[in-house]
Coordinates of C-alpha atoms in Angstrom, one line a residue:
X253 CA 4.1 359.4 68.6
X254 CA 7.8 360.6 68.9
X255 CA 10.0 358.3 66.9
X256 CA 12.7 356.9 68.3
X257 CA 16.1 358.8 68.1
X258 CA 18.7 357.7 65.9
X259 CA 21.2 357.0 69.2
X260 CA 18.2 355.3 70.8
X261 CA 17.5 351.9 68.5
X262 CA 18.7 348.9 69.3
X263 CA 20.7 348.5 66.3
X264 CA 22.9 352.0 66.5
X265 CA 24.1 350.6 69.8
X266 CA 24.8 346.8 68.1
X267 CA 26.6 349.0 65.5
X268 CA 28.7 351.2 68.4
X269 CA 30.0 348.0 69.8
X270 CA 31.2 346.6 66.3
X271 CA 32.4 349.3 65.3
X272 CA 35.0 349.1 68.4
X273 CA 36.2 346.2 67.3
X274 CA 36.3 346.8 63.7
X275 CA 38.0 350.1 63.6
X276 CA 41.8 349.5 63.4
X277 CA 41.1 346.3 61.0
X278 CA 43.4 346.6 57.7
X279 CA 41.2 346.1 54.5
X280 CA 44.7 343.8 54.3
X281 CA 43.9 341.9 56.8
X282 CA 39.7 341.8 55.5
X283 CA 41.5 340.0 52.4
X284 CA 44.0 337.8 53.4
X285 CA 41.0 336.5 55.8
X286 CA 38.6 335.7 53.0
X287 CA 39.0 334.9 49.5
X288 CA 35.8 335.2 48.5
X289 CA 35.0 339.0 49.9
X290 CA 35.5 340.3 46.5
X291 CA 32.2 338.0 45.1
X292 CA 30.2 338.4 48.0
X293 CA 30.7 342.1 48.2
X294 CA 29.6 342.8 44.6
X295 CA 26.4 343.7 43.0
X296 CA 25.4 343.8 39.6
X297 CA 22.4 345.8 39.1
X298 CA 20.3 347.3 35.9
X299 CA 23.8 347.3 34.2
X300 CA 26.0 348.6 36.8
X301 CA 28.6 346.5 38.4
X302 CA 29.6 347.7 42.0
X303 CA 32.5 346.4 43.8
X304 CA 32.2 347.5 47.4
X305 CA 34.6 345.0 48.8
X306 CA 37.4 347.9 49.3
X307 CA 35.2 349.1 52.3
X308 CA 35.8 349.0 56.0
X309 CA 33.2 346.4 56.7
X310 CA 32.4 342.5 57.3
X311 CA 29.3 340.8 56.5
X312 CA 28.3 341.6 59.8
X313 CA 28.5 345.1 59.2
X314 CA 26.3 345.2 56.2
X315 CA 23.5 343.2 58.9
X316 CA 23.7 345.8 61.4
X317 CA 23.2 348.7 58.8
X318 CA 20.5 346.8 57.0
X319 CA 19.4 346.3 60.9
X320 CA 19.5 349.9 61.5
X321 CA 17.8 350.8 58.6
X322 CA 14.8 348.3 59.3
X323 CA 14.6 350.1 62.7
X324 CA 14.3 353.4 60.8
X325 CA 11.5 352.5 59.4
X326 CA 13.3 352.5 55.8
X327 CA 11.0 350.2 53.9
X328 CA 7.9 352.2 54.9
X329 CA 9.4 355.4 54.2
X330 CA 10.7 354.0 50.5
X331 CA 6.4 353.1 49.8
X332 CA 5.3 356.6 51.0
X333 CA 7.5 358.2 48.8
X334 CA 6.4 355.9 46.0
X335 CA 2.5 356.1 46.9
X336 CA 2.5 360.0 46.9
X337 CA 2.6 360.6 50.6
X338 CA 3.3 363.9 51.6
X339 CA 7.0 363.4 52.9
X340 CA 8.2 366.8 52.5
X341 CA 6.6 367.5 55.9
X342 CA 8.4 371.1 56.1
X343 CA 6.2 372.1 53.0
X344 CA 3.5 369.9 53.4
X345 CA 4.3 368.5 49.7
X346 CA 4.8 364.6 48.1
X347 CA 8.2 363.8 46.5
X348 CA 7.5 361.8 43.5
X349 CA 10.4 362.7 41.1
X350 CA 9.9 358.7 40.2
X351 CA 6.4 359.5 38.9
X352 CA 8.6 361.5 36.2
X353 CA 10.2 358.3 34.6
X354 CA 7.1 356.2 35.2
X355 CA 5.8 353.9 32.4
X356 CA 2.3 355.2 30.7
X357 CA 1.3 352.0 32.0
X358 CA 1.9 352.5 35.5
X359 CA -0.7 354.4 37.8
X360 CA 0.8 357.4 40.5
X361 CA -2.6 358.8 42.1
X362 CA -2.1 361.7 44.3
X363 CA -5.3 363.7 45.5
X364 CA -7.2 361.8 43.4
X365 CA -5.0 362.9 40.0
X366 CA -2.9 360.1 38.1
X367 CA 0.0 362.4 38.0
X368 CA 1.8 359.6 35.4
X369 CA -0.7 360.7 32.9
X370 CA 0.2 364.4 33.0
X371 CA 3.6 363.7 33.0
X372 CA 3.3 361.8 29.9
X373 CA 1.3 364.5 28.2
X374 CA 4.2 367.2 29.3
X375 CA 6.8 364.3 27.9
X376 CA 4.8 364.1 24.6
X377 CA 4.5 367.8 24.3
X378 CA 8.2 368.3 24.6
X379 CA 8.9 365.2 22.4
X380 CA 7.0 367.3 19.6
X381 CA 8.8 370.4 20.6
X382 CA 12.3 369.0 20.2
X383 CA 11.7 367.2 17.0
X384 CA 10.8 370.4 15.4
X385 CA 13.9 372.6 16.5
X386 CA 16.1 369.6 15.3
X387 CA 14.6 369.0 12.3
X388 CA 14.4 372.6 11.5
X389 CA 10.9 373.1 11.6
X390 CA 10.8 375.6 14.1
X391 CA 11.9 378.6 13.1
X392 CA 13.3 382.0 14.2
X393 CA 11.6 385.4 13.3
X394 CA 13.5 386.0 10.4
X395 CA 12.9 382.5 8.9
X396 CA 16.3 381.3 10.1
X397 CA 16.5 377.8 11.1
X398 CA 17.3 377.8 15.3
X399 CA 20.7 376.4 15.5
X400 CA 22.0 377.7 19.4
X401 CA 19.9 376.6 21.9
X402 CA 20.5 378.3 25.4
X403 CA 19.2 377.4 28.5
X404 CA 18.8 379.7 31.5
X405 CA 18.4 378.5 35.3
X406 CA 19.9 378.5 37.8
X407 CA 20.6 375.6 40.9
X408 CA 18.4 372.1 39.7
X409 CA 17.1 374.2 36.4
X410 CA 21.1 374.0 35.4
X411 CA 22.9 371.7 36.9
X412 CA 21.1 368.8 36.0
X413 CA 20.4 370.0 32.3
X414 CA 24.1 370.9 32.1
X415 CA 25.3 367.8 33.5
X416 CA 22.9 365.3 31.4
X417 CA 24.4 367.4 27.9
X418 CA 28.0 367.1 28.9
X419 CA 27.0 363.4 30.0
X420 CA 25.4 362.6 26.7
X421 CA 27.2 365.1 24.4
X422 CA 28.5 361.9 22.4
X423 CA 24.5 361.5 21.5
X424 CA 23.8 364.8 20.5
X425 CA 23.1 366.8 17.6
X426 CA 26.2 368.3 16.3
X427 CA 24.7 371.0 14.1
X428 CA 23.0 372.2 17.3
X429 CA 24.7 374.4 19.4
X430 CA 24.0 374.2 23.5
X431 CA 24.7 376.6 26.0
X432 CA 23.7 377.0 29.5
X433 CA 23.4 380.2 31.5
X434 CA 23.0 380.2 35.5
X435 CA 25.2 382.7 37.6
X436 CA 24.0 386.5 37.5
X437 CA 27.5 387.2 37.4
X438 CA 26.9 389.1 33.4
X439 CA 30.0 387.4 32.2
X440 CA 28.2 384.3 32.1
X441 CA 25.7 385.4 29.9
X442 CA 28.0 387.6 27.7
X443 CA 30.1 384.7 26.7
X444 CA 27.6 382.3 26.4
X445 CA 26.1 384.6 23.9
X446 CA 29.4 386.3 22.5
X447 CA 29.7 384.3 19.7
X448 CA 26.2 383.5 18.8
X449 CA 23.2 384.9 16.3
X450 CA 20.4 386.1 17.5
X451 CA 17.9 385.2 14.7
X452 CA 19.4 381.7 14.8
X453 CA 19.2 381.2 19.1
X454 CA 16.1 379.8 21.3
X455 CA 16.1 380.9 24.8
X456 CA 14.8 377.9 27.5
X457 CA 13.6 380.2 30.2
X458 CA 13.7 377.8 33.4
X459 CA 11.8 378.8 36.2
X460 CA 8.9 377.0 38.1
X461 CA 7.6 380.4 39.5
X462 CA 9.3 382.7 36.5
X463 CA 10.4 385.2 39.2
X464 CA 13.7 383.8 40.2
X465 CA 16.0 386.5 40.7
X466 CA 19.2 385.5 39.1
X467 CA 16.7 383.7 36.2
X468 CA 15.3 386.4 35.3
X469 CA 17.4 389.0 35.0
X470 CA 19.4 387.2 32.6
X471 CA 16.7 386.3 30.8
X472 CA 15.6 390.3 30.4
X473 CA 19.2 390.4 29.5
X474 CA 18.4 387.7 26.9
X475 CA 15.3 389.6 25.9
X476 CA 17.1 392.8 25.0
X477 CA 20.4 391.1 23.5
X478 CA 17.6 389.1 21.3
X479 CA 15.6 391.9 20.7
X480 CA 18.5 394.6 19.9
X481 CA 18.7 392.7 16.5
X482 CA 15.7 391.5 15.7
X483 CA 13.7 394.7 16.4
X484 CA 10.4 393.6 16.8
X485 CA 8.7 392.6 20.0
X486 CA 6.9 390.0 18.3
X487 CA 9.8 388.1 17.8
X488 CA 10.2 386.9 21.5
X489 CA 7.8 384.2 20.9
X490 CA 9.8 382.3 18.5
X491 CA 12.9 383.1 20.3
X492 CA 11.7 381.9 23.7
X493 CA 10.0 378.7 25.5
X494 CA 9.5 378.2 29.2
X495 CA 9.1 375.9 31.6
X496 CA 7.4 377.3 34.6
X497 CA 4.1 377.2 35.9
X498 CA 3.4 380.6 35.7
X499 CA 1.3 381.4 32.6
X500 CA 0.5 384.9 33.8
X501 CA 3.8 385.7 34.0
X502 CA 5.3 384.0 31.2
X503 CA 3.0 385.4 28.7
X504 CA 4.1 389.2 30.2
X505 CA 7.5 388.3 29.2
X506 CA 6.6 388.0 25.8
X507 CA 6.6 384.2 24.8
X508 CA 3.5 382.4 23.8
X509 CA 1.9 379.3 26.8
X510 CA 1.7 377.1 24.3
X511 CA 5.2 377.0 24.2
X512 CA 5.1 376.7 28.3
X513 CA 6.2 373.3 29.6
X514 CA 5.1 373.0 33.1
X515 CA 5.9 370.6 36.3
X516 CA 4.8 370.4 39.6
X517 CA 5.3 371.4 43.4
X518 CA 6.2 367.6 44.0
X519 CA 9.2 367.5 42.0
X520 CA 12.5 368.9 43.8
X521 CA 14.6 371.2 41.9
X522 CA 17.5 368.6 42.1
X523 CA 15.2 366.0 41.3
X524 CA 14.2 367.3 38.4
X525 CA 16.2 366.6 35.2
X526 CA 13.9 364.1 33.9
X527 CA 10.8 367.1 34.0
X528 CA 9.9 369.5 31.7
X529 CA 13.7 371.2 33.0
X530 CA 15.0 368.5 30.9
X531 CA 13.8 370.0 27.5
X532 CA 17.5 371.2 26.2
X533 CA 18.5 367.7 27.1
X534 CA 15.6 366.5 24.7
X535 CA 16.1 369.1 22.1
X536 CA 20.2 367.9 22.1
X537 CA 19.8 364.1 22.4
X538 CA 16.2 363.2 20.9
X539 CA 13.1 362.2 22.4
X540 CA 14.4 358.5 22.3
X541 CA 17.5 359.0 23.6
X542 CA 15.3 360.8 26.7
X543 CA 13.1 357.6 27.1
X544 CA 16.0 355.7 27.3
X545 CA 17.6 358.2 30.1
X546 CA 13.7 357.4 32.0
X547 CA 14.1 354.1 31.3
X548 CA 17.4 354.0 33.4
X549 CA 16.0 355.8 36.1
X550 CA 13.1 353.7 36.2
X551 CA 14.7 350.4 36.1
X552 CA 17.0 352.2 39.2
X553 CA 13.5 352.8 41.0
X554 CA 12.1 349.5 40.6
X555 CA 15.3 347.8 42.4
X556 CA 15.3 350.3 44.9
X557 CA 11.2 349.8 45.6
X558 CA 11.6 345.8 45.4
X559 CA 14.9 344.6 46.2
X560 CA 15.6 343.1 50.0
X561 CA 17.4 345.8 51.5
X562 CA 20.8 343.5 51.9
X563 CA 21.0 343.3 47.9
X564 CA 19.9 347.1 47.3
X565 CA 22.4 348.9 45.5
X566 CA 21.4 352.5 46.5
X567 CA 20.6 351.7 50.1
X568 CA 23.6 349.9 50.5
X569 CA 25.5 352.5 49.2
X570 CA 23.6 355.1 51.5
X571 CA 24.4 353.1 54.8
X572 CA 27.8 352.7 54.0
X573 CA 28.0 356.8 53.7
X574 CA 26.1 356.8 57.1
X575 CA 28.8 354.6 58.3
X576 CA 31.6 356.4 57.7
X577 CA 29.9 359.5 58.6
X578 CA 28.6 358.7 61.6
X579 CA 31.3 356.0 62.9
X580 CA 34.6 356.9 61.1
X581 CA 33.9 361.0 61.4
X582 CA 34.4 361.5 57.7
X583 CA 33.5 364.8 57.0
X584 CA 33.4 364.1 52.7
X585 CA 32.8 361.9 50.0
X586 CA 34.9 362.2 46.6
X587 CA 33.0 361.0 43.2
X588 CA 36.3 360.3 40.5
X589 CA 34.6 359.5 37.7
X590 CA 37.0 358.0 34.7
X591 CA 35.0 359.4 31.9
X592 CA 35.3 362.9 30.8
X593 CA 31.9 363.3 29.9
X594 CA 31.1 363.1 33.9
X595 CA 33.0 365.7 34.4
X596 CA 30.3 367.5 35.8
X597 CA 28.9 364.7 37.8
X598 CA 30.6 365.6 40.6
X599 CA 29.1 369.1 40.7
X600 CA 25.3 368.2 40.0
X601 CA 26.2 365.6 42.8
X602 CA 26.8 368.3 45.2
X603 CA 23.8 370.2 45.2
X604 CA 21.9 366.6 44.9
X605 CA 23.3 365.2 48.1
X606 CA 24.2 368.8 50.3
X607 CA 21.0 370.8 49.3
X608 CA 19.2 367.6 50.5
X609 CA 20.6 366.4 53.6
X610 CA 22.9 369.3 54.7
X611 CA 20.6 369.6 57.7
X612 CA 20.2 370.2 61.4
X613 CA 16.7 369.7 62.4
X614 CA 14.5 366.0 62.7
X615 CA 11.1 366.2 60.9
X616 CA 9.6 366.8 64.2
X617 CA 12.1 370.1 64.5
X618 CA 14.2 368.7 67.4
X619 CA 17.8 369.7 66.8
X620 CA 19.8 366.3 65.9
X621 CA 22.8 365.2 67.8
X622 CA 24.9 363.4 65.2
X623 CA 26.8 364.4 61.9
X624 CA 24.1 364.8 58.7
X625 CA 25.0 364.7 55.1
X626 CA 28.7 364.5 53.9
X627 CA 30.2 367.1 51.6
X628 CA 30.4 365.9 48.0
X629 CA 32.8 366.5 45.6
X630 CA 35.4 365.3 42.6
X631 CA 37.2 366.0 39.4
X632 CA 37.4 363.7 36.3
X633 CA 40.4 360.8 37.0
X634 CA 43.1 360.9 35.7
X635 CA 43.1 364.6 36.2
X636 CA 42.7 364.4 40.3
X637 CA 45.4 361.8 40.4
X638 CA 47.8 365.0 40.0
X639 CA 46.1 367.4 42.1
X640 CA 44.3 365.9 45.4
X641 CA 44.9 362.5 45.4
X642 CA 48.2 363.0 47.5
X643 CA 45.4 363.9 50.6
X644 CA 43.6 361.1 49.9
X645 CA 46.0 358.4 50.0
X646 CA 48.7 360.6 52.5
X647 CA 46.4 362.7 54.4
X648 CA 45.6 362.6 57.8
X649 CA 41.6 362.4 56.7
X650 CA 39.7 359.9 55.9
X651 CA 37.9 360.6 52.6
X652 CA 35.7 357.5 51.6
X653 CA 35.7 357.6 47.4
X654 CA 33.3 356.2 44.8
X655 CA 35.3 355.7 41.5
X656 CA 33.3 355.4 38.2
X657 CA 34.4 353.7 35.2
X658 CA 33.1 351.7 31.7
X659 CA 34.2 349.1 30.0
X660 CA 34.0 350.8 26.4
X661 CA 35.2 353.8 25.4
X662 CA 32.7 356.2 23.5
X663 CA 35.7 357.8 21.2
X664 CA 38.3 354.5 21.0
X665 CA 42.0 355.8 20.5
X666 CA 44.8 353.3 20.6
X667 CA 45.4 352.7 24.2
X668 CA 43.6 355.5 25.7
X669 CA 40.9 353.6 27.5
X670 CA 42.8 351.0 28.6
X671 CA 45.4 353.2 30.4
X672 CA 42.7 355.2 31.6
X673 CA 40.8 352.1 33.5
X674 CA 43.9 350.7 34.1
X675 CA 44.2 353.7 36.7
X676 CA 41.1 353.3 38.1
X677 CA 41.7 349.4 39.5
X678 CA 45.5 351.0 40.2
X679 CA 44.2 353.6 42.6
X680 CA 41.2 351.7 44.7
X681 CA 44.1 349.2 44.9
X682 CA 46.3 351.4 46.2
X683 CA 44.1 353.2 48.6
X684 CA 43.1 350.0 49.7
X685 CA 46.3 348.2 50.7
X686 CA 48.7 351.0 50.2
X687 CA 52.7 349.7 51.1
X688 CA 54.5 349.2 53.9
X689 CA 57.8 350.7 55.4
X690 CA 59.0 346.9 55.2
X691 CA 58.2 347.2 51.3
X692 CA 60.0 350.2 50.6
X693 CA 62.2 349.9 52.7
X694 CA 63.1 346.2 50.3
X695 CA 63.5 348.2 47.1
X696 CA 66.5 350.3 48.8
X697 CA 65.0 353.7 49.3
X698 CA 67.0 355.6 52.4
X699 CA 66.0 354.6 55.8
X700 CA 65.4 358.9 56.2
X701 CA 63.4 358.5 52.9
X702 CA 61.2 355.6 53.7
X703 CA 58.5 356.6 55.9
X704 CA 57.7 360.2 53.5
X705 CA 56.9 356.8 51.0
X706 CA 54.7 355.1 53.2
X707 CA 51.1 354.5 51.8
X708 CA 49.3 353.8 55.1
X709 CA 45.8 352.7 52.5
X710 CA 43.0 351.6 54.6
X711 CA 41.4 354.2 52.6
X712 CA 37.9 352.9 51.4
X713 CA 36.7 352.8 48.0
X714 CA 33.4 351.8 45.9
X715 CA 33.9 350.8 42.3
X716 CA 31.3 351.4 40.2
X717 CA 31.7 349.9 36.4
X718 CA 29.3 349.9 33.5
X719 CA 29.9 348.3 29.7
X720 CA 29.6 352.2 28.5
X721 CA 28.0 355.4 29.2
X722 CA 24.6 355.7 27.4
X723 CA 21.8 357.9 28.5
X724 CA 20.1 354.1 30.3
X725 CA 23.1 353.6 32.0
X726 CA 23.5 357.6 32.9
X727 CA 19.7 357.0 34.4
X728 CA 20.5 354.4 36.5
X729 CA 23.8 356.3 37.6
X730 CA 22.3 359.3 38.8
X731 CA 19.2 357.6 40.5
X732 CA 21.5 355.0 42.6
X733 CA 22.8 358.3 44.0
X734 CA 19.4 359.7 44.7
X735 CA 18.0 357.0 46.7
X736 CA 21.1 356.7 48.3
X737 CA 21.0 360.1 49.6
X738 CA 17.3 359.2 50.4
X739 CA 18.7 355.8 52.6
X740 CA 20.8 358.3 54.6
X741 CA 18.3 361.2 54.9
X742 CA 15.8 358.2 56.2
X743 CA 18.4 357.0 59.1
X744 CA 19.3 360.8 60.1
X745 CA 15.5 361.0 60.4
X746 CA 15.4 364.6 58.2
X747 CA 13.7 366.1 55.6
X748 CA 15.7 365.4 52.9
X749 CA 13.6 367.7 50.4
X750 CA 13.4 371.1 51.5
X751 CA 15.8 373.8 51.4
X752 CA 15.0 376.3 53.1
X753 CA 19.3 377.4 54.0
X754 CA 18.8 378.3 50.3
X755 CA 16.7 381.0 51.2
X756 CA 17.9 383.6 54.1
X757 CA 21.1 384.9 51.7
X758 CA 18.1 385.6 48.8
X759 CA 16.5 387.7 50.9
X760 CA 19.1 389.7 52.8
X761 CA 20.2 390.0 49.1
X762 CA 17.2 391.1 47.4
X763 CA 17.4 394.0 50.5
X764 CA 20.8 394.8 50.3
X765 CA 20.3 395.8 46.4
X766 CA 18.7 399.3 46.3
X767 CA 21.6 399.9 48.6
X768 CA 24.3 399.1 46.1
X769 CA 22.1 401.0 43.8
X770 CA 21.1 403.6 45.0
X771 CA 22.2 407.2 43.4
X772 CA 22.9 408.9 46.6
X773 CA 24.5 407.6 50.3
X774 CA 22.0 405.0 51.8
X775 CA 21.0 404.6 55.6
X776 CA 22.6 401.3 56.4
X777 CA 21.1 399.5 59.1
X778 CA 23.3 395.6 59.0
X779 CA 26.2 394.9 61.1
X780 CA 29.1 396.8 61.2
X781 CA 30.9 394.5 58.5
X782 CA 28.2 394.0 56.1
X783 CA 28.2 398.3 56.5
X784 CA 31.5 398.8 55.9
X785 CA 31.4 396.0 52.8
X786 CA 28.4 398.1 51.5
X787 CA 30.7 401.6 51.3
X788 CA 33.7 399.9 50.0
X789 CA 31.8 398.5 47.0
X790 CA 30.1 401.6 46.5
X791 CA 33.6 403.5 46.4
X792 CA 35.3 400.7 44.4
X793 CA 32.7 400.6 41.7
X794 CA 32.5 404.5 41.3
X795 CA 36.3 403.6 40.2

């Protein structure tokens, strides 16, 4: 049976017509009109307090969405995911990256396998693994206790690791040295490794396959940088782990499969943090410091699977990003977190939400005729405040913001924190309400002056506060975004865990390298400007 198009239910029409008469309301206006918005439009969940009162809605918005998302079949699609179903329908393939923070106690069966029992047994393994290279147990070739650990991946197999260690720096091991390698660009690996010794460094190769392109050739580059100094080809295996699936391969390269963590075709790339990809986060923060981070994302997943969809946090956040999408024509969403340890949030955010529902297609492969996923992106506050802000607040776009703050500061100094959060109320205010010509216009600025002053606000905002950033709270933080990106992918009605855009540029790459190689003129067969791209390079990089 063809499901019903997006345009088609009963509810997107209900939402058309409310949206007519809701669209030139001032969040001013929302206010003055109800005292008690602020209360009713705030949810405290698993330790996260979200204000979502500074959005462009009434209560009767929120019951259309909900409404919506009951007509999309949201509920169901929530318990496939959970049971194991195969929801990836481009690659036939389940989606269970909430099997990964499971309980032991809890039961996933898929095929007939309780997959929570193998992911406990990689967990363990790991756990094991970690507690040896931080207590100095494990070490190098030489004898030399490992004190640089550097990870190598690239897309989900770095930005999540990199974005849980700067998260949780303030819990890691300080004697221990982490680094993270991605981009085949060889600076990156030159600098990582510029400063570092050789007979004191573990390599995490991460690669499901261990055939990624950009992966692996920096981690030959690893291999020979490693090996230049230690000499002997032996010493690879206590310089190198991986996680992959690929025994056949990984023991080629040199490092023993005991020392191979694996995971599964089921868990996304971006989704996959809390797997075996997350064994530099282990190795810097401790095992228990990792349960914790599950525990987070667990106690995210059990709202998300249980809550009535009118008190879910992650779906609620997900249908107001459909709304302003698909109603207001935002083209973006900005993530301002007020914690410099989330200063890469915003970037492992990106590939979360764009790699999963920048798409085109339905499930059923009929072309869709609405806006899909949002672009993401963000900068630490108050850094932002005194770069892009200005657009936000005096632009002629509409950029719906999620601003992220805690109650406690990790590193207490004087006023610090207190300044800091005291920007963070300031600037949803101030997008919110903004000031009038009438206002400025009070204080005596020139009549020329006053409307280059005016702060039109209007702007939406969702606060989102915690009582500090630990790696329980981190969990719950980054799985409210994942199942709100599933809440949106769910209304759009697209697969929301392939990535198949990821692919075309590998492969036109992996063709267009002999050519850039090659020792004498090749036979070039592309368009005329990749052609002529080809022969410049070639002349530039003879110098």
């Amino acid at each position: 049976m063809t499901p019903v198009s997006l345009r088609e239910r009963p509810a997107y029409a209900a939402l058309a017509a409310h949206y007519e008469t809701i669209k030139d309301i001032h969040l001013r206006e929302l206010f003055a009109g109800d005292p008690q918005r602020a209360e009713r439009f705030t949810f405290d969940v698993v330790g996260l307090n979200a204000d979502l009162s500074k959005n462009r809605i009434t209560s009767e918005t929120l019951t259309l969405l909900v409404s919506l998302a009951e007509q999309s079949g949201l509920r169901d699609h929530i318990e496939a995911m959970f049971r194991g179903d195969r929801i990836n329908v481009s690659e036939n393939r389940s989606v269970l990256h909430v099997a990964l923070r499971a309980p032991r106690s809890e039961s996933i069966v898929v095929d007939g396998v309780d997959v929570v029992v193998g992911v406990h047994e990689i967990l363990d393994r790991m756990a094991v693994f970690a507690d040896h290279v931080r207590s100095g147990d494990w070490t190098g070739h030489t004898g030399k206790r490992i004190r640089n650990v550097v990870n190598i991946g690239i897309g989900g197999s770095d930005l999540g690791p990199v974005m849980a260690y700067e998260a949780l720096r303030h819990y890691s091991q300080r004697d221990l040295t982490m680094r993270f390698v991605s981009n085949v660009d060889s600076t990156d690996f030159v600098e990582a490794t510029r400063d570092l010794d050789p007979a004191e460094t573990l390599f995490i190769i991460s690669s499901k396959t261990f055939t990624t392109l950009e992966t692996m050739t920096n981690a030959r580059s690893a291999r020979m940088w490693a090996l230049a100094a230690l000499g002997d080809e032996a010493a690879v295996a206590k310089h190198f782990v991986a996680v992959s699936t690929n025994a056949e391969k990984v023991a080629e390269f040199g490092i023993d499969t005991a020392n191979m963590f694996g995971f599964w075709d089921w868990v996304g790339g971006r989704y996959s943090m809390d797997s075996a990809i997350g064994l530099s986060t282990m190795i810097a923060i401790g095992p228990t410091a990792f349960s914790e981070l599950l525990a987070g994302f667990h106690a995210m997943d059990t709202h998300f699977r249980t809550t009535p969809l009118e008190q879910n946090l992650p779906a609620l956040h997900g249908l107001l990003c459909f709304w302003y999408t698909n109603f207001f024509n935002a083209q973006t969403v900005a993530v301002l977190p007020y914690e410099q340890y989330l200063k890469r949030f915003p970037a492992y955010l990106q590939q979360l939400t764009m790699e999963s529902n920048g798409k085109h297609v339905r499930l059923d492969g009929t072309h869709v005729d609405y806006d899909t996923g949002a672009i993401f992106w963000g900068e630490p506050g108050t850094n932002g405040q005194h770069s892009f802000y200005q657009l936000i607040h005096q632009g002629t776009r509409l950029v719906p913001a999620d601003l992220i703050g805690f109650g406690q500061a990790l590193n207490p100094l004087g006023e610090h924190h207190d300044i800091l959060m005291s920007n963070v109320f300031a600037q949803a205010q101030a997008l919110a309400f903004g000031k009038t010509a009438e206002e400025i216009a009070a204080e005596g600025v020139p009549p020329a002056v006053v409307p280059h002053k005016v702060m039109e606000g209007n702007r939406p905002t969702n606060v989102i506060l915690s009582e500090k950033l630990t790696p329980y709270n981190l969990g719950t933080l980054v799985a409210l975004y994942e199942h709100s990106v599933f809440t949106q992918g769910s209304l759009w009605g697209i697969d929301s865990f392939d990535q198949w855009g990821v692919e075309l540029g590998k492969v036109l790459a992996t063709a267009i390298i002999p050519e850039l190689t090659s020792q004498t003129e090749p036979l070039l067969d592309h368009d005329s400007s990749t052609n002529a791209l080809i022969r410049t390079y070639r002349r530039l990089k003879k110098g």
